[in-house]
mmCIF file of C-alpha atoms in Angstrom:
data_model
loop_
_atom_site.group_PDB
_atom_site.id
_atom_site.type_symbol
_atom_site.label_atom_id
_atom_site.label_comp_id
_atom_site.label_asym_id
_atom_site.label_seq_id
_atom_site.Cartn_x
_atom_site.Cartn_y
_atom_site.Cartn_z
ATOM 1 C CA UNK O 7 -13.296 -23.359 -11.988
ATOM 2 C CA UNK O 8 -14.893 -26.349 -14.699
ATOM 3 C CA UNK O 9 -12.722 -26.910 -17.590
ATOM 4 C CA UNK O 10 -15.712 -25.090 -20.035
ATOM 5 C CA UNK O 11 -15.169 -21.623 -17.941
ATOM 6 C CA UNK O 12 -11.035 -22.073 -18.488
ATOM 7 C CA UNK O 13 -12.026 -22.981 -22.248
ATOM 8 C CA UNK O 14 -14.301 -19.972 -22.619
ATOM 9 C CA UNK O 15 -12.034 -17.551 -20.669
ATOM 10 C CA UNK O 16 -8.856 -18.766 -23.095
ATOM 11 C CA UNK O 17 -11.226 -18.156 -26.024
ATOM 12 C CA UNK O 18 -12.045 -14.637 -24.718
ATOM 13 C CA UNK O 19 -8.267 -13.772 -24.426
ATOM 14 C CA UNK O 20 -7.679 -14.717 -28.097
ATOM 15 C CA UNK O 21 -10.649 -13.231 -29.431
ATOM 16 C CA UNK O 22 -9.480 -9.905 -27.709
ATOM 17 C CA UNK O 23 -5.813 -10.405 -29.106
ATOM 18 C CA UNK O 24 -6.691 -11.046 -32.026
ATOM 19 C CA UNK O 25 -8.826 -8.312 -32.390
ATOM 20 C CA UNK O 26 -6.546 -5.698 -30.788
ATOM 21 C CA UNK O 27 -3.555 -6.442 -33.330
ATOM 22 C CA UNK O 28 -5.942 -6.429 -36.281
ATOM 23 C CA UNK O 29 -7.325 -2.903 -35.060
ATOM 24 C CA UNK O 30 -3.980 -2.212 -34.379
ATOM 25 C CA UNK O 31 -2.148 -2.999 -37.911
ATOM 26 C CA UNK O 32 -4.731 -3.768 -40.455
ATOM 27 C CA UNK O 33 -7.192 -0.985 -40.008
ATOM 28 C CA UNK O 34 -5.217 1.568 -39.230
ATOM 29 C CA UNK O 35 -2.055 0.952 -41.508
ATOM 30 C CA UNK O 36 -4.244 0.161 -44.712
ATOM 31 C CA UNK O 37 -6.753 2.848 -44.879
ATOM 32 C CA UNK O 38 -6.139 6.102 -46.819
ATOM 33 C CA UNK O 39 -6.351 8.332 -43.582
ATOM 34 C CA UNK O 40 -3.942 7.086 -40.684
ATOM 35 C CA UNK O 41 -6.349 7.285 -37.834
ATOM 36 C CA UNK O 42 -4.550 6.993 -34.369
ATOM 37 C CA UNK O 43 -8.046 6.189 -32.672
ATOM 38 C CA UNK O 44 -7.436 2.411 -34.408
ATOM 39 C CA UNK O 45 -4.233 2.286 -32.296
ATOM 40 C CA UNK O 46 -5.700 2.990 -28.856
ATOM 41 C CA UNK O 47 -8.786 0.928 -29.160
ATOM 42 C CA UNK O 48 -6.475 -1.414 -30.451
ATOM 43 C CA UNK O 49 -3.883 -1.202 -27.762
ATOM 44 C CA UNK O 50 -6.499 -1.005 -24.883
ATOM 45 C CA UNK O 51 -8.059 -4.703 -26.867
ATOM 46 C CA UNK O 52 -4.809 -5.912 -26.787
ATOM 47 C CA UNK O 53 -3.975 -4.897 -22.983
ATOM 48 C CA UNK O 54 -7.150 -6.445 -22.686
ATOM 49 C CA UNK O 55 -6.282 -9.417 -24.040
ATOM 50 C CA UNK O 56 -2.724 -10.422 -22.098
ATOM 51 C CA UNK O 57 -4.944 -9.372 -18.953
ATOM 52 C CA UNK O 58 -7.322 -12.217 -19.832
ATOM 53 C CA UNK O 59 -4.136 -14.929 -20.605
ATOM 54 C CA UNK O 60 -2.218 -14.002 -17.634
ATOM 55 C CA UNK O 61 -5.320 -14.835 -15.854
ATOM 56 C CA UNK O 62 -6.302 -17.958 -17.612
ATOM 57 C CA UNK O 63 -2.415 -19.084 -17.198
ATOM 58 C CA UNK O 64 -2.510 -18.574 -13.453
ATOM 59 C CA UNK O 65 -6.393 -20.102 -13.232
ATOM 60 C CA UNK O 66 -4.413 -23.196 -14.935
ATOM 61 C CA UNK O 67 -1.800 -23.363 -12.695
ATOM 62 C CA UNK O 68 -4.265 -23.459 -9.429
ATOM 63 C CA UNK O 69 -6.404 -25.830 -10.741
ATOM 64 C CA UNK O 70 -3.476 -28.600 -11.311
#
């Protein structure tokens, strides 16, 4: 695996992190009707997301 497919995977992982806690917090603590859909998609994102670093982490570590 090139160092542009580690960068882009790393990337990916973020993005979904980033998006799962603001899905998580933001949209479903600040609107006027407390939707619990926000927190699944959310948590499922986020899941998603510590898949994808675990991954890139251990892609890392083999390539060294």
């Amino acid at each position: 695996m090139n160092s542009n497919n580690l960068k882009a995977l790393a990337m990916t992982s973020f993005l979904f992190l980033v998006a799962g806690l603001f899905s998580m917090f933001s949209l479903a603590h600040n609107s006027a009707m407390y939707d619990i859909n926000f927190v699944i998609i959310g948590g499922i994102l986020f899941g998603a997301g510590v898949l994808l670093a675990i991954m890139t982490l251990f892609t890392f570590a083999l390539k060294k």
